[in-house]
Amino acid sequence: MKYLLWISFLFIGESHGYVRLTNLKCESYDNTFVVFPECRLKVLGRGIIGANMHIKFLKLPINRMVLRFTTYRKLTGYHPFLFNVSDELCRALKYPNRHRVVYYFYTAFMPFSNINHTCPYNDDVYIRNCTLDDRMFAKVPLPKGIYKLTLEMDDGVMNWASIINIYFEIDID
Ligand SMILES: *[C@@H]1O[C@H](CO)[C@@H](O)[C@H](O)[C@H]1NC(C)=O
Ligand SMILES: *[C@@H]1O[C@H](CO)[C@@H](O)[C@H](O)[C@H]1NC(C)=O
Ligand SMILES: *[C@@H]1O[C@H](CO)[C@@H](O)[C@H](O)[C@H]1NC(C)=O
């Protein structure tokens, strides 16, 4: 459970320089289902890096979508670390459950996005100026290191259609 708390704080609030986004990559495996017109990091201020994404779904509406979240820590190469969980988004939104990881990711991304409603989704999804926060490390210290979070989306019928790779560093003295 403590790791769920950790993740819930991850995307909320301002970064103070200890936790920073280092790279962002969005890849579609099926360009007839989803494309990413924008997927990049932007400097928002001194030491503050924000993520910007435009996720364009080509087969609307979205009534069902399995999401998979996996976290990795870099040692020699990236190794799975803490999470590898999947959940169906629309059901999770309809029956919010604080004990499901998807709920935490959703509430974390929501303030930076236009996805603050339940299914169906009929529009492009935008994530704007999404920053990482380090306040959580006061509560659940994570080892200093290099991490990657992947978010995979299926096409509604169990084919993985895309992957978003979010790279970040934790540098606590
Ligand atoms: C994102 O940050 C930039 C630079 O600080 C700012 O100009 C822009 O208005 C912000 N956009 C949103 C949607 O908050
Ligand atoms: C995550 O779990 C899925 C299903 O259990 C498995 O297929 C996949 O290989 C796992 N990924 C990692 C990185 O361990
Ligand atoms: C979703 O965001 C829009 C625009 O920011 C806002 O007007 C609306 O009240 C929000 N809806 C919910 C359910 O939070």
Short mmCIF file of C-alpha atoms and ligand atoms in Angstrom, two decimals:
data_model
loop_
_atom_site.label_atom_id
_atom_site.label_comp_id
_atom_site.label_asym_id
_atom_site.label_seq_id
_atom_site.Cartn_x
_atom_site.Cartn_y
_atom_site.Cartn_z
CA MET A 1 0.00 0.00 0.00
CA LYS A 2 2.77 2.44 0.75
CA TYR A 3 3.82 2.22 -2.88
CA LEU A 4 0.35 3.21 -3.97
CA LEU A 5 0.70 6.29 -1.84
CA TRP A 6 4.06 6.94 -3.40
CA ILE A 7 2.66 6.88 -6.88
CA SER A 8 -0.28 9.04 -5.96
CA PHE A 9 2.07 11.83 -5.04
CA LEU A 10 4.32 11.37 -8.00
CA PHE A 11 2.59 13.66 -10.44
CA ILE A 12 1.05 16.13 -8.09
CA GLY A 13 2.48 19.52 -7.36
CA GLU A 14 5.70 21.30 -8.15
CA SER A 15 9.11 19.80 -8.45
CA HIS A 16 11.88 21.20 -6.30
CA GLY A 17 14.71 19.71 -8.27
CA TYR A 18 15.23 16.38 -6.55
CA VAL A 19 12.96 14.46 -8.83
CA ARG A 20 13.10 15.32 -12.47
CA LEU A 21 11.80 14.10 -15.73
CA THR A 22 14.66 13.26 -18.07
CA ASN A 23 13.00 11.87 -21.15
CA LEU A 24 9.64 11.05 -22.62
CA LYS A 25 8.88 8.74 -25.53
CA CYS A 26 5.52 7.87 -26.97
CA GLU A 27 5.20 5.05 -29.43
CA SER A 28 2.17 3.79 -31.29
CA TYR A 29 2.13 0.17 -32.45
CA ASP A 30 -1.06 0.80 -34.38
CA ASN A 31 -1.32 4.11 -36.21
CA THR A 32 -4.92 3.40 -37.14
CA PHE A 33 -5.84 3.42 -33.45
CA VAL A 34 -3.68 6.03 -31.76
CA VAL A 35 -1.05 8.61 -32.71
CA PHE A 36 0.92 11.14 -30.69
CA PRO A 37 1.07 14.54 -32.43
CA GLU A 38 2.97 15.82 -29.40
CA CYS A 39 5.14 14.02 -26.88
CA ARG A 40 7.90 16.08 -25.36
CA LEU A 41 9.43 17.60 -22.30
CA LYS A 42 9.52 21.33 -21.88
CA VAL A 43 11.46 23.54 -19.50
CA LEU A 44 8.87 25.46 -17.49
CA GLY A 45 11.25 27.26 -15.20
CA ARG A 46 14.49 26.87 -13.35
CA GLY A 47 14.91 23.12 -12.78
CA ILE A 48 11.28 22.46 -13.60
CA ILE A 49 10.55 20.13 -16.47
CA GLY A 50 7.03 19.48 -17.64
CA ALA A 51 5.66 16.78 -19.91
CA ASN A 52 3.34 17.64 -22.77
CA MET A 53 1.36 15.03 -24.65
CA HIS A 54 -1.31 15.04 -27.25
CA ILE A 55 -2.86 11.60 -27.58
CA LYS A 56 -5.09 11.29 -30.60
CA PHE A 57 -7.44 8.30 -30.78
CA LEU A 58 -8.61 7.46 -34.26
CA LYS A 59 -11.34 5.00 -33.35
CA LEU A 60 -13.76 6.90 -31.16
CA PRO A 61 -15.57 6.62 -28.88
CA ILE A 62 -13.42 4.83 -26.30
CA ASN A 63 -15.61 2.61 -24.13
CA ARG A 64 -13.00 0.16 -22.97
CA MET A 65 -9.27 0.37 -22.60
CA VAL A 66 -6.82 -1.73 -20.66
CA LEU A 67 -3.92 0.23 -19.21
CA ARG A 68 -0.74 -1.35 -17.92
CA PHE A 69 1.67 0.49 -15.66
CA THR A 70 5.15 -0.84 -15.14
CA THR A 71 7.97 0.79 -13.24
CA TYR A 72 11.62 0.04 -13.76
CA ARG A 73 14.78 1.00 -11.98
CA LYS A 74 18.03 1.32 -13.88
CA LEU A 75 20.92 -0.75 -12.58
CA THR A 76 22.70 -2.28 -15.53
CA GLY A 77 19.77 -1.74 -17.85
CA TYR A 78 16.22 -1.19 -16.69
CA HIS A 79 14.77 -3.84 -14.39
CA PRO A 80 11.13 -4.14 -13.29
CA PHE A 81 10.69 -2.49 -9.92
CA LEU A 82 7.60 -2.17 -7.68
CA PHE A 83 4.76 -2.21 -10.18
CA ASN A 84 3.49 -4.18 -13.09
CA VAL A 85 -0.25 -3.79 -12.97
CA SER A 86 -3.06 -3.49 -15.46
CA ASP A 87 -6.63 -2.40 -15.21
CA GLU A 88 -9.53 -1.50 -17.45
CA LEU A 89 -9.85 2.26 -17.46
CA CYS A 90 -13.57 2.79 -18.05
CA ARG A 91 -14.63 0.38 -15.33
CA ALA A 92 -12.09 1.88 -12.96
CA LEU A 93 -13.51 5.34 -13.59
CA LYS A 94 -17.07 4.18 -13.14
CA TYR A 95 -16.32 2.37 -9.89
CA PRO A 96 -13.47 4.34 -8.36
CA ASN A 97 -11.46 2.25 -5.94
CA ARG A 98 -8.60 3.84 -4.08
CA HIS A 99 -6.93 0.48 -3.75
CA ARG A 100 -6.45 0.03 -7.47
CA VAL A 101 -3.30 1.44 -8.96
CA VAL A 102 -5.09 2.83 -12.01
CA TYR A 103 -7.06 5.12 -9.71
CA TYR A 104 -3.84 6.67 -8.42
CA PHE A 105 -2.42 7.23 -11.85
CA TYR A 106 -5.66 8.67 -13.02
CA THR A 107 -5.96 11.12 -10.15
CA ALA A 108 -2.30 11.98 -10.58
CA PHE A 109 -2.58 12.81 -14.29
CA MET A 110 -6.01 14.35 -14.11
CA PRO A 111 -5.01 17.83 -12.92
CA PHE A 112 -2.74 18.14 -15.94
CA SER A 113 -5.19 16.79 -18.46
CA ASN A 114 -8.61 17.03 -20.02
CA ILE A 115 -9.50 13.46 -18.95
CA ASN A 116 -11.52 14.40 -15.88
CA HIS A 117 -14.65 12.48 -16.77
CA THR A 118 -15.87 8.93 -17.18
CA CYS A 119 -16.14 6.98 -20.45
CA PRO A 120 -16.91 7.24 -23.27
CA TYR A 121 -14.01 9.34 -24.45
CA ASN A 122 -14.73 11.17 -27.64
CA ASP A 123 -11.88 13.60 -27.84
CA ASP A 124 -8.15 13.83 -28.06
CA VAL A 125 -6.37 13.64 -24.72
CA TYR A 126 -3.98 16.39 -23.73
CA ILE A 127 -1.51 16.35 -20.86
CA ARG A 128 -0.03 19.79 -20.22
CA ASN A 129 2.89 20.89 -18.04
CA CYS A 130 2.84 17.67 -16.07
CA THR A 131 5.56 17.82 -13.42
CA LEU A 132 6.91 15.39 -10.87
CA ASP A 133 6.84 16.09 -7.19
CA ASP A 134 9.32 15.14 -4.52
CA ARG A 135 7.19 15.79 -1.45
CA MET A 136 6.34 12.11 -1.45
CA PHE A 137 9.89 11.14 -0.64
CA ALA A 138 9.50 12.61 2.79
CA LYS A 139 6.88 9.91 3.35
CA VAL A 140 8.18 7.01 1.31
CA PRO A 141 11.85 7.46 0.53
CA LEU A 142 12.85 5.81 -2.69
CA PRO A 143 16.46 5.12 -3.42
CA LYS A 144 18.33 7.68 -5.44
CA GLY A 145 18.42 6.44 -8.97
CA ILE A 146 17.21 6.42 -12.50
CA TYR A 147 13.71 5.15 -13.16
CA LYS A 148 11.35 4.51 -15.99
CA LEU A 149 7.58 4.29 -15.91
CA THR A 150 5.78 2.78 -18.86
CA LEU A 151 2.13 3.23 -19.60
CA GLU A 152 0.72 0.86 -22.20
CA MET A 153 -2.73 1.16 -23.71
CA ASP A 154 -4.67 -1.50 -25.53
CA ASP A 155 -7.04 -0.98 -28.42
CA GLY A 156 -10.11 -2.16 -26.53
CA VAL A 157 -9.78 -5.72 -27.78
CA MET A 158 -6.62 -6.76 -25.99
CA ASN A 159 -3.95 -5.78 -28.48
CA TRP A 160 -1.33 -3.45 -27.04
CA ALA A 161 -1.58 -0.36 -29.21
CA SER A 162 0.92 2.02 -27.68
CA ILE A 163 3.51 2.62 -25.02
CA ILE A 164 4.50 5.81 -23.27
CA ASN A 165 7.93 5.76 -21.61
CA ILE A 166 8.49 8.30 -18.87
CA TYR A 167 12.07 8.54 -17.62
CA PHE A 168 12.91 10.25 -14.38
CA GLU A 169 15.69 10.64 -11.86
CA ILE A 170 15.58 10.79 -8.11
CA ASP A 171 18.53 12.62 -6.65
CA ILE A 172 18.25 13.03 -2.91
CA ASP A 173 21.31 13.98 -0.89
C1 LIG B 1 2.58 25.58 -19.52
O1 LIG B 1 3.76 26.28 -19.13
C2 LIG B 1 4.08 27.33 -20.01
C3 LIG B 1 5.44 27.88 -19.59
O2 LIG B 1 5.52 28.11 -18.20
C4 LIG B 1 2.97 28.38 -19.96
O3 LIG B 1 3.28 29.43 -20.84
C5 LIG B 1 1.66 27.73 -20.38
O4 LIG B 1 0.60 28.64 -20.26
C6 LIG B 1 1.37 26.51 -19.53
N1 LIG B 1 0.21 25.81 -20.08
C7 LIG B 1 -0.77 25.33 -19.32
C8 LIG B 1 -1.90 24.68 -20.04
O5 LIG B 1 -0.76 25.42 -18.10
C1 LIG B 2 4.10 -7.66 -16.51
O1 LIG B 2 3.07 -8.61 -16.34
C2 LIG B 2 2.61 -9.16 -17.57
C3 LIG B 2 1.41 -10.05 -17.29
O2 LIG B 2 1.54 -10.73 -16.08
C4 LIG B 2 3.76 -9.90 -18.24
O3 LIG B 2 3.33 -10.42 -19.47
C5 LIG B 2 4.90 -8.90 -18.48
O4 LIG B 2 6.00 -9.55 -19.06
C6 LIG B 2 5.31 -8.24 -17.19
N1 LIG B 2 6.28 -7.20 -17.48
C7 LIG B 2 7.42 -7.08 -16.82
C8 LIG B 2 8.29 -5.96 -17.23
O5 LIG B 2 7.75 -7.84 -15.94
C1 LIG B 3 -13.20 18.99 -15.87
O1 LIG B 3 -12.43 20.07 -16.32
C2 LIG B 3 -13.20 21.11 -16.89
C3 LIG B 3 -12.24 22.12 -17.47
O2 LIG B 3 -11.15 22.37 -16.62
C4 LIG B 3 -14.11 21.68 -15.80
O3 LIG B 3 -14.89 22.73 -16.34
C5 LIG B 3 -15.00 20.58 -15.26
O4 LIG B 3 -15.78 21.07 -14.20
C6 LIG B 3 -14.18 19.41 -14.78
N1 LIG B 3 -15.04 18.30 -14.44
C7 LIG B 3 -14.86 17.54 -13.37
C8 LIG B 3 -15.82 16.41 -13.22
O5 LIG B 3 -13.95 17.72 -12.58
#
